[in-house]
CSV table of C-alpha atoms in Angstrom, one decimal:
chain,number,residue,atom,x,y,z
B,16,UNK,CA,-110.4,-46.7,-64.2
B,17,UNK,CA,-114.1,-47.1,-64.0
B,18,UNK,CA,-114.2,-48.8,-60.5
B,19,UNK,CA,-111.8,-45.8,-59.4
B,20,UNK,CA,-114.3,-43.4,-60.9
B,21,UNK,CA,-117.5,-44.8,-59.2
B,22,UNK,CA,-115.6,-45.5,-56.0
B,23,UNK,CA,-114.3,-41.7,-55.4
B,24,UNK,CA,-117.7,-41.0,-56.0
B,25,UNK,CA,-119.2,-43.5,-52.7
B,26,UNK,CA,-116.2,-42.1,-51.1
B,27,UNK,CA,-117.5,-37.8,-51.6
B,28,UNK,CA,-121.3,-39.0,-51.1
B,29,UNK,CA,-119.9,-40.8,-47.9
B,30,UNK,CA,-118.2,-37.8,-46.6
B,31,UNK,CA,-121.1,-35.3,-47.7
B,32,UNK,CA,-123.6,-37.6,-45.5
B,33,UNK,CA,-125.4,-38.4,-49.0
B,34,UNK,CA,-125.6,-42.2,-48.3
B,35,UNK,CA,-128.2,-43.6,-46.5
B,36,UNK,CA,-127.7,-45.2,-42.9
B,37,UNK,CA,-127.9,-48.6,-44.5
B,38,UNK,CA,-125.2,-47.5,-47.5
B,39,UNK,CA,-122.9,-45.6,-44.9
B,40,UNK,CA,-122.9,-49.2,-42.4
B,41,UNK,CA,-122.0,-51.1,-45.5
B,42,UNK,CA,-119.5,-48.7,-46.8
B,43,UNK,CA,-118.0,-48.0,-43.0
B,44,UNK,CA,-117.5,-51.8,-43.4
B,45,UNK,CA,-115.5,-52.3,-46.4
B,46,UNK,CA,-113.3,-49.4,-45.2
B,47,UNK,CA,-112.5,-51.3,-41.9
B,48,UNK,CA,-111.7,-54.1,-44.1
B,49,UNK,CA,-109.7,-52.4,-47.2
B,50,UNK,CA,-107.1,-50.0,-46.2
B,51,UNK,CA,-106.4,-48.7,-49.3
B,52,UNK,CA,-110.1,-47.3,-49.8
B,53,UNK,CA,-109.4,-46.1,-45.8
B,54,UNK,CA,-106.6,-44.4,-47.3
B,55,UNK,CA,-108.7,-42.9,-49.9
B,56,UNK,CA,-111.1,-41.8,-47.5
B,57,UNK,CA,-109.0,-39.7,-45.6
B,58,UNK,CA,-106.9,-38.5,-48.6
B,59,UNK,CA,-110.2,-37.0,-50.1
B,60,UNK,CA,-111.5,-35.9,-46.6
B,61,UNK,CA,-108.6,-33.8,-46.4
B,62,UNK,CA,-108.7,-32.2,-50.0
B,63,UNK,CA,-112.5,-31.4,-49.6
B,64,UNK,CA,-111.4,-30.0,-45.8
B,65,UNK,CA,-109.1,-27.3,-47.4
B,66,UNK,CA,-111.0,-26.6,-50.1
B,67,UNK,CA,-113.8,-25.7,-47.4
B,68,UNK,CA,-110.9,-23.9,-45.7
B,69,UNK,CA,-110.1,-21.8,-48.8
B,70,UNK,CA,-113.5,-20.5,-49.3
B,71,UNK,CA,-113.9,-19.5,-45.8
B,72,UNK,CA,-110.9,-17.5,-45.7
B,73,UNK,CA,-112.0,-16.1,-48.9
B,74,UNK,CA,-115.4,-15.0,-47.0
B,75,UNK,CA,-113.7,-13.7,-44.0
B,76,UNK,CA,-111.2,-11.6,-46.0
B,77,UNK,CA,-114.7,-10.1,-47.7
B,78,UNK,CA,-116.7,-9.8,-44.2
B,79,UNK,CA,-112.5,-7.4,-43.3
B,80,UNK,CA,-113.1,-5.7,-46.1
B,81,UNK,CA,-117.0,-5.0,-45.5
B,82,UNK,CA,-116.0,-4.1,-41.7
B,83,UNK,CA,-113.5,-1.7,-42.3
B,84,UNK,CA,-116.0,0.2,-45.3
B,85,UNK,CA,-118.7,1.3,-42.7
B,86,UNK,CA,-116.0,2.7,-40.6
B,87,UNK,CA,-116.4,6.1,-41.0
B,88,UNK,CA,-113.7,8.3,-40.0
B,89,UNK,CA,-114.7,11.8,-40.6
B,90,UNK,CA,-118.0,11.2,-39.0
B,91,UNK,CA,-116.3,9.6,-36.1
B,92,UNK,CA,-114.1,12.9,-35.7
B,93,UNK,CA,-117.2,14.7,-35.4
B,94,UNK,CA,-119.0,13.4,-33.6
B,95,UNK,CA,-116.3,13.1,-30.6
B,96,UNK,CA,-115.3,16.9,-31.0
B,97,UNK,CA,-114.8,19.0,-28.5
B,98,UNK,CA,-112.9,16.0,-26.8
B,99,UNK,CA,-110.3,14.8,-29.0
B,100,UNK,CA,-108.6,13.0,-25.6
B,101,UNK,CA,-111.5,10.2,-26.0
B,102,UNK,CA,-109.9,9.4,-28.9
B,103,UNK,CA,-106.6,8.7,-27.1
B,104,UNK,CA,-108.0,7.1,-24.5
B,105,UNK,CA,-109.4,5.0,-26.9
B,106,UNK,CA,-106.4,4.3,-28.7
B,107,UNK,CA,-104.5,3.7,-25.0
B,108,UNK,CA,-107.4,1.2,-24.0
B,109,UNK,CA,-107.8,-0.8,-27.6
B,110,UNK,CA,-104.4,-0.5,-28.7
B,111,UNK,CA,-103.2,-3.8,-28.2
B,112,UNK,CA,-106.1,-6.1,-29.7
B,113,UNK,CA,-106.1,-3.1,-32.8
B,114,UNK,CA,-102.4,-5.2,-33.3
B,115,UNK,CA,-103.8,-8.5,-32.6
B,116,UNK,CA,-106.4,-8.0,-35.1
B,117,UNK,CA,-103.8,-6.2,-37.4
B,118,UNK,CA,-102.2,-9.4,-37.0
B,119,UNK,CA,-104.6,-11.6,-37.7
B,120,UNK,CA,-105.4,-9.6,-41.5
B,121,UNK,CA,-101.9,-9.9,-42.3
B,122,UNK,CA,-102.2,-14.0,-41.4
B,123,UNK,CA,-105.2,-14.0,-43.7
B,124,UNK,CA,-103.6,-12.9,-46.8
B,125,UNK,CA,-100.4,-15.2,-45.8
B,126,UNK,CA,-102.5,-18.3,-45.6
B,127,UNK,CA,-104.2,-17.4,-49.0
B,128,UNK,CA,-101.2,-17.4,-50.7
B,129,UNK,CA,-99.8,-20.8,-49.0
B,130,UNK,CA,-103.2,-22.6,-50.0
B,131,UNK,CA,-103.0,-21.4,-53.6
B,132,UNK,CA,-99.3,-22.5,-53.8
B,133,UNK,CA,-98.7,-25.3,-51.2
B,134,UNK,CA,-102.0,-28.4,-51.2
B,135,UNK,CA,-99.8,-29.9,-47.6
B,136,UNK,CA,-100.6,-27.1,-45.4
B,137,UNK,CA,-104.3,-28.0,-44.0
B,138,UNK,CA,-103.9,-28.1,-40.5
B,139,UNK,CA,-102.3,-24.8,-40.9
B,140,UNK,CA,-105.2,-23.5,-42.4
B,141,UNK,CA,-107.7,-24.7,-40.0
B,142,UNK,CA,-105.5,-22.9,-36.9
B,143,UNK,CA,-105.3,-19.5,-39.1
B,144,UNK,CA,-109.1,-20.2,-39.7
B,145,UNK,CA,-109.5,-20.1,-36.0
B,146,UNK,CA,-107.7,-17.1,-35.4
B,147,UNK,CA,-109.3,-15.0,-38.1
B,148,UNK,CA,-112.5,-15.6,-36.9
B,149,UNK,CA,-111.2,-14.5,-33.4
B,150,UNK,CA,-110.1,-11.3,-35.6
B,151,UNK,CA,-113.3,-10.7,-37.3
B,152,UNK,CA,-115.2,-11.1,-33.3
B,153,UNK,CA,-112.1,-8.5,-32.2
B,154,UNK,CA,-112.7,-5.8,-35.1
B,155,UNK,CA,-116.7,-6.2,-34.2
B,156,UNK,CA,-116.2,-5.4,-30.7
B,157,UNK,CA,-113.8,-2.9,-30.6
B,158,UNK,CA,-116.5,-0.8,-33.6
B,159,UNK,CA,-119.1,-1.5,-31.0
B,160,UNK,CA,-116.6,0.0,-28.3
B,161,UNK,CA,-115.8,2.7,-29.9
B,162,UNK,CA,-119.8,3.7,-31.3
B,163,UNK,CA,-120.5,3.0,-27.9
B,164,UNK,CA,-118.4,5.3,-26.5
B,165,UNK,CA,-119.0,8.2,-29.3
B,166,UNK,CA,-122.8,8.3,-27.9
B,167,UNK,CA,-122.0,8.6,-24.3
B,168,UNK,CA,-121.4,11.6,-22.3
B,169,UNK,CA,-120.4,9.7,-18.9
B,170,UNK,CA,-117.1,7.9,-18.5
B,171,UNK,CA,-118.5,4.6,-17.7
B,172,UNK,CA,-117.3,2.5,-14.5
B,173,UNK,CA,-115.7,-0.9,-15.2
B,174,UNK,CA,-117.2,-3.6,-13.1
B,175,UNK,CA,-116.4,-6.9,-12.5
B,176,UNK,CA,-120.1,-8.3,-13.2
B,177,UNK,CA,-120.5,-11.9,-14.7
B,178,UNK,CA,-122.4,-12.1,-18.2
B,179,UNK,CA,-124.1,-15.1,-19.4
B,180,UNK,CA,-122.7,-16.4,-21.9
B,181,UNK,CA,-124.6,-18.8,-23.6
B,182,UNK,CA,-126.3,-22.2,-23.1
B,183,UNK,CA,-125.4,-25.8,-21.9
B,184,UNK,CA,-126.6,-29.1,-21.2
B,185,UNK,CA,-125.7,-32.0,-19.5
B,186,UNK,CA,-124.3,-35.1,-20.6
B,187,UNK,CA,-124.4,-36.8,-17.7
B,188,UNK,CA,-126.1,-37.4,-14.3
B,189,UNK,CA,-122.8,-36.5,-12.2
B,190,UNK,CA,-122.1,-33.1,-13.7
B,191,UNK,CA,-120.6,-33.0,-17.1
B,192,UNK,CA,-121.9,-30.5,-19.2
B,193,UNK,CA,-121.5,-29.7,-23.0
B,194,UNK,CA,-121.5,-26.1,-24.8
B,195,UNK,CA,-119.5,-24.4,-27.2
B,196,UNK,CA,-115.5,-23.9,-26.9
B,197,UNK,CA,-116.6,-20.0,-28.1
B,198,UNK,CA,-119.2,-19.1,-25.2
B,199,UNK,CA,-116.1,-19.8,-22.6
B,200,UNK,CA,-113.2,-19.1,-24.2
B,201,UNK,CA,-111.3,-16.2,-22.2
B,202,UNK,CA,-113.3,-16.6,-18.8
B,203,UNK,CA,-111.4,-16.4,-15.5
B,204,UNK,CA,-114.4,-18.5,-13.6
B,205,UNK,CA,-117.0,-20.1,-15.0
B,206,UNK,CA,-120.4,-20.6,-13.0
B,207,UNK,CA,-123.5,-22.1,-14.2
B,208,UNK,CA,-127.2,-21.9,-13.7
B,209,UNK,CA,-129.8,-24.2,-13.7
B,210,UNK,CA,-133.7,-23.6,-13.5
B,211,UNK,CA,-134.6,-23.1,-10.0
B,212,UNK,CA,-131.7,-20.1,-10.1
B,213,UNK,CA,-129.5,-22.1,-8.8
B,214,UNK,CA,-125.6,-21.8,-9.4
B,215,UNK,CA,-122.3,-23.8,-9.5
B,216,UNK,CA,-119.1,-23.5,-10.2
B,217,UNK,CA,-117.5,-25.2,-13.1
B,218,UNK,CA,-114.4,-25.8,-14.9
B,219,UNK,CA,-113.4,-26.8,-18.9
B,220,UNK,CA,-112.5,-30.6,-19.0
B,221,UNK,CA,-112.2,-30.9,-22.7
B,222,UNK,CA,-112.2,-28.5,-25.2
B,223,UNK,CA,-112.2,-28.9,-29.4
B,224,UNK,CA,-111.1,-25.6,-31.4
B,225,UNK,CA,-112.0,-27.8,-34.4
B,226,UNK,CA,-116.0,-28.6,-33.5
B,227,UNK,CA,-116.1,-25.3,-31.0
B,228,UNK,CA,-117.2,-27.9,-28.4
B,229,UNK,CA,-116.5,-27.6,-24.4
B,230,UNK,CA,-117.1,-29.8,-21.9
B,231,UNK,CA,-117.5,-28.6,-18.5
B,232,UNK,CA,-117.5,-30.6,-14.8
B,233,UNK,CA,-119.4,-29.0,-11.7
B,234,UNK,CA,-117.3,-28.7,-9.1
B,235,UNK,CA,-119.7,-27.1,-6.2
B,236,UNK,CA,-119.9,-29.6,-3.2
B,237,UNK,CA,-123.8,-28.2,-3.0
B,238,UNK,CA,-124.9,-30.3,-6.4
B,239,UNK,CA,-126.4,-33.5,-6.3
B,240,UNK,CA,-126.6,-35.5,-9.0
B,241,UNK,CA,-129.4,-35.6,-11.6
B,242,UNK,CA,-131.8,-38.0,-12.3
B,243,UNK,CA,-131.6,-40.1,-15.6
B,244,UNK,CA,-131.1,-37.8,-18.7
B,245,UNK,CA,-134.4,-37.8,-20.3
B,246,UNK,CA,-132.6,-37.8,-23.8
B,247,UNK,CA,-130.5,-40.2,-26.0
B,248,UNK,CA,-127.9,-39.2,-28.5
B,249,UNK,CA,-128.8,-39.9,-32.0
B,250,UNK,CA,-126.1,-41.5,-33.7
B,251,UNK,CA,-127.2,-41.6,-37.6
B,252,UNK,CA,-127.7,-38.2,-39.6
B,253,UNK,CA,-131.2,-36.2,-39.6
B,254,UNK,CA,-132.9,-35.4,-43.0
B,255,UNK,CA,-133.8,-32.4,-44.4
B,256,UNK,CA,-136.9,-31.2,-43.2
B,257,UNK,CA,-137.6,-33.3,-40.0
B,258,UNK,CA,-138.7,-31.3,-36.7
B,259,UNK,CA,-136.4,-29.9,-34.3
B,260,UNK,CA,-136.3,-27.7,-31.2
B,261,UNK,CA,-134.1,-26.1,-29.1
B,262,UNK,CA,-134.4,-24.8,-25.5
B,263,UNK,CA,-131.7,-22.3,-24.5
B,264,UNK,CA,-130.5,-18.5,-22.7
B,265,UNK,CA,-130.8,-15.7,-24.8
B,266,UNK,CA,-132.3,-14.1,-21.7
B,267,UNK,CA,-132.6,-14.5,-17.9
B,268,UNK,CA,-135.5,-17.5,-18.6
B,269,UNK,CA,-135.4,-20.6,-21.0
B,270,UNK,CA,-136.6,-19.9,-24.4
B,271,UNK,CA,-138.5,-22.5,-26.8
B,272,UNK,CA,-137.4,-22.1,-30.6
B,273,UNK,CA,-138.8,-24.9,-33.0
B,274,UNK,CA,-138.4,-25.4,-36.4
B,275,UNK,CA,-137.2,-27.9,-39.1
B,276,UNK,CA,-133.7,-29.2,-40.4
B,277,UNK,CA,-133.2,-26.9,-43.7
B,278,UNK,CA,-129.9,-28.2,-44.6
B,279,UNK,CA,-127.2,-31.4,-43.7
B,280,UNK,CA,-124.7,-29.4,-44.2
B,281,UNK,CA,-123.6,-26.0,-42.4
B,282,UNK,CA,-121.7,-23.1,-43.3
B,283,UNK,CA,-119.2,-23.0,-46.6
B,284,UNK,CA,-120.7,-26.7,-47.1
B,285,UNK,CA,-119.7,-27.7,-43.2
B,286,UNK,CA,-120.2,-31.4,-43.4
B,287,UNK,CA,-119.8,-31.4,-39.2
B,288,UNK,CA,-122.7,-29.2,-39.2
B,289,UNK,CA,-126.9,-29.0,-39.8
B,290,UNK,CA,-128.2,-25.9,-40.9
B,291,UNK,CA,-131.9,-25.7,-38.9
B,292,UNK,CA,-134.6,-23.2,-39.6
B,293,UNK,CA,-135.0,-22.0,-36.1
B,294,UNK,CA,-134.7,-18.0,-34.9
B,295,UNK,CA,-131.8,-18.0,-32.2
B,296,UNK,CA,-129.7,-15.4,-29.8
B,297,UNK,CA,-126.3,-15.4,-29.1
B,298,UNK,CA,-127.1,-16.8,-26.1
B,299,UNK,CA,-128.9,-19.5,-27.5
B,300,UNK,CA,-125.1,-20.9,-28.4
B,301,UNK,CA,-124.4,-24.8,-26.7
B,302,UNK,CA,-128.1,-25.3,-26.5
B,303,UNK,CA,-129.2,-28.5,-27.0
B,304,UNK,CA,-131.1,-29.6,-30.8
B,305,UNK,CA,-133.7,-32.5,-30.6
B,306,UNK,CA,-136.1,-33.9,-32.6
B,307,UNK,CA,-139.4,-34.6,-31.6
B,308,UNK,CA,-138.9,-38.2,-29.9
B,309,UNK,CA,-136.1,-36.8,-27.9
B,310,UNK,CA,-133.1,-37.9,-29.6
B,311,UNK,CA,-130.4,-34.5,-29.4
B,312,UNK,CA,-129.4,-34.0,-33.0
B,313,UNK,CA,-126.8,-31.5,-32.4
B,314,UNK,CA,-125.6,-28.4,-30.5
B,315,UNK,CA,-126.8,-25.2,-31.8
B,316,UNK,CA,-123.3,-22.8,-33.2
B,317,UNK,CA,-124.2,-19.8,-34.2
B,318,UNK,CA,-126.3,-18.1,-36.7
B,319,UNK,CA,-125.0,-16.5,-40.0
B,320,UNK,CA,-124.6,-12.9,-40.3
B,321,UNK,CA,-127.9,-10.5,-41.0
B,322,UNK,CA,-130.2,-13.6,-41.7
B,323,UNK,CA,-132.7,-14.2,-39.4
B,324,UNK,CA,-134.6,-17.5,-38.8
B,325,UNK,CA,-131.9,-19.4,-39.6
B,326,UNK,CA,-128.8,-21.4,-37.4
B,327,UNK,CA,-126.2,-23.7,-37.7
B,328,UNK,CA,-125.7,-27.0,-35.5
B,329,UNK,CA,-122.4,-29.2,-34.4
B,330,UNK,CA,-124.0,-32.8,-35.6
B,331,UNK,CA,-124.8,-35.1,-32.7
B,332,UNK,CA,-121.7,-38.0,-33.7
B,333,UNK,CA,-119.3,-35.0,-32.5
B,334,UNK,CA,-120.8,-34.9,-29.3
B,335,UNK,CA,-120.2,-38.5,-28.9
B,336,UNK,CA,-116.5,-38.4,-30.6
B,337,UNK,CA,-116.1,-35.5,-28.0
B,338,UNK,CA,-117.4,-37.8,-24.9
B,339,UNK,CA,-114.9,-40.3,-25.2
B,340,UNK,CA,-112.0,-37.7,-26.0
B,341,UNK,CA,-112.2,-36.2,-22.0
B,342,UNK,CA,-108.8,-37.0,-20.6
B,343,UNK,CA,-109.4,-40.5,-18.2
B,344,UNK,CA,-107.8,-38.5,-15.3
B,345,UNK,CA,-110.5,-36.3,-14.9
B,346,UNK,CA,-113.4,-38.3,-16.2
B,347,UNK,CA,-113.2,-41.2,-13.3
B,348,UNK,CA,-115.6,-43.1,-15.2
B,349,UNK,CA,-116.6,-43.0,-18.8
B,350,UNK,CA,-119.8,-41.2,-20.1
B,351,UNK,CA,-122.2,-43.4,-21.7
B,352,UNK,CA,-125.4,-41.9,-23.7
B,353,UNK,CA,-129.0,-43.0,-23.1
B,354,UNK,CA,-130.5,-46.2,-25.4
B,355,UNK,CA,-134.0,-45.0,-24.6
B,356,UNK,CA,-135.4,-41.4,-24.7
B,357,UNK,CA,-137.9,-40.6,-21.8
B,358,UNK,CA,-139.4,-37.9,-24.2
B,359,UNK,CA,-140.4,-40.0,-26.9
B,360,UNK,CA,-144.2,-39.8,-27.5
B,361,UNK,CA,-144.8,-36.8,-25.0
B,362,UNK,CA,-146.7,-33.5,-25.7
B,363,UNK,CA,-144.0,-30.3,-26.4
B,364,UNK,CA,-144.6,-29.2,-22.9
B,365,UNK,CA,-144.2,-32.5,-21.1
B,366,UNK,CA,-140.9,-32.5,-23.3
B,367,UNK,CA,-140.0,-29.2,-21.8
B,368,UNK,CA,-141.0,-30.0,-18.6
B,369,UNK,CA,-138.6,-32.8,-18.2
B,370,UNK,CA,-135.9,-31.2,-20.6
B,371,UNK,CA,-135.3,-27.8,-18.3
B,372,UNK,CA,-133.8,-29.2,-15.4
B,373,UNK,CA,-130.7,-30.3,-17.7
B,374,UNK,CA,-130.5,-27.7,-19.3
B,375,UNK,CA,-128.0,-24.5,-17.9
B,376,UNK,CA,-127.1,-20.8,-18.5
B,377,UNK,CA,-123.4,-20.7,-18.3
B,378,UNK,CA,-122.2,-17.4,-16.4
B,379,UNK,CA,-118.7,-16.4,-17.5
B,380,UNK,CA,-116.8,-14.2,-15.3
């Protein structure tokens, strides 16, 4: 009973990236060899999965419920009088994601109620995760729609102009570039920009709801391949407090944020994620995260809601688990990460000097 005790307890510090590189080889070793403690592994990997699961939905049911109280329906009224038909229109334009996102609340409280009474439902949980935090994005917009809207006195033209939608970065000399699944998803074309201005069309290889990861492939007869990527990918977890810095598109030019790892783990205890002490910009999302030799940590995710200085990062071993994942059809050869990083011992601005030609402002259209 004691063995099992201690052992459950390798098995959560394993999973929580607690061990150290040298205690996670050994253990990694003994679970090759043993399938039972494999067995246990993924048992308990799964129970601390929904349990992650089930406080998330319990946050997003409270960030509904915070959405829908600063909705203020008398003041909307009046501010929109004399022109009650902008309300119509409104209702005519938005009407059909108000019912997805309808939807979506009415999914939240069903998978509540499954996880509470059914422990075999977690990859139903992580796909209603998924779509309520499409829900929560949908009820954000259509408030900022219909604010938007409230203040202006011009019917505004629709236009067919692209938007940049984030960041990316290559993972390969031949065109494969990684960013998150969330900066693309619901694009018609996809273009990307590099920094001499220069664009290319690109399409989604591989894509991972899971991770919100996206690889792209440039598909423009007018690239040429890039030289050797300057980075490798680290393959062993950061600690808390080392240096990182990121180089992304929150604007029309590359922006340097640096800072320091604050956390190994991300959101609701995220074990796939880093939480880093660095200020960042929705467009900052699929940027690259390095340390100061030049290994990339991560992919910078987000930032959480109204705090500022703070953002969470996919872990670098999901970059590489996402690498080999591309279909072999479309890869033609596999992707294979640097050994050597050509940014180790440089100055920050020789770092940056070699670092901006690989990484791109992805245009969404």
């Amino acid at each position: 009973m004691r063995n099992d005790l201690e052992l459950d307890a390798i098995i959560e510090d394993y999973l929580l990236g607690k061990l150290t590189p040298q205690e996670t080889e050994a253990f990694e070793q003994l679970r090759s060899n043993d399938a039972t403690v494999d067995h246990k592994v993924v048992s308990h990997k799964v129970f601390l999965h929904k349990m992650e699961q089930y406080a998330e939905q319990l946050h997003l049911r409270e960030q509904m419920d915070k959405i829908h109280a600063e909705i203020d329906v008398e003041e909307m009224a009046a501010t929109l009088k004399p022109h009650p038909s902008k309300v119509v229109q409104l209702w005519r334009k938005h009407k059909s994601a108000i019912a997805v996102a309808a939807s979506f609340i009415v999914l939240s409280l069903v998978s509540i109620y499954s996880i509470q009474h059914n422990s075999q439902q977690a990859e139903k949980v992580v796909l209603l995760s998924n779509q309520l935090t499409n829900a929560i994005k949908t009820q954000n917009t259509l408030i900022r729609d219909i604010r938007k809207t409230a203040n202006t006195s011009a019917p505004s033209k629709n236009a067919n102009q692209g938007r940049y939608g984030g960041t990316g970065f290559a993972i390969s000399t031949n065109g494969y570039i990684l960013t998150n699944l969330h900066v693309i998803n619901g694009a018609d074309s996809l273009y990307v920009q590099n920094s001499k201005g220069e664009s290319f069309k690109v399409k989604a290889v591989y894509t991972d709801s899971q991770y919100d990861m996206a690889i792209l492939k440039i598909s423009d007869k007018n690239f040429s391949n890039l030289s050797s990527l300057p980075y490798t990918i680290k393959r062993n977890s950061s600690s808390i407090g080392e240096n990182v810095y990121t180089l992304g598109y929150p604007k029309d030019d590359a922006v340097l944020g640096e800072g320091y790892v604050s956390s190994k783990n991300g959101f609701v205890g995220d074990t796939t994620q880093y939480q880093v002490a660095i200020s960042v910009n929705p467009g900052n999302s699929g940027g690259p995260l390095l340390d100061n030799n030049g290994n990339l940590v991560g992919v910078i995710s987000g930032k959480p809601d109204q705090t500022e200085g703070a953002a969470f990062a996919i872990k670098s071993k999901y970059i590489l688990e996402a690498m080999r994942a591309i279909p072999q059809d479309s890869l033609g050869k596999k992707l294979v990460s640097n050994r050597k990083s050509l940014l180790s011992g440089l100055k920050r601005t020789k770092q940056i000097e070699k670092l901006q030609d690989y990484v791109f402002m992805i245009k969404v259209y």
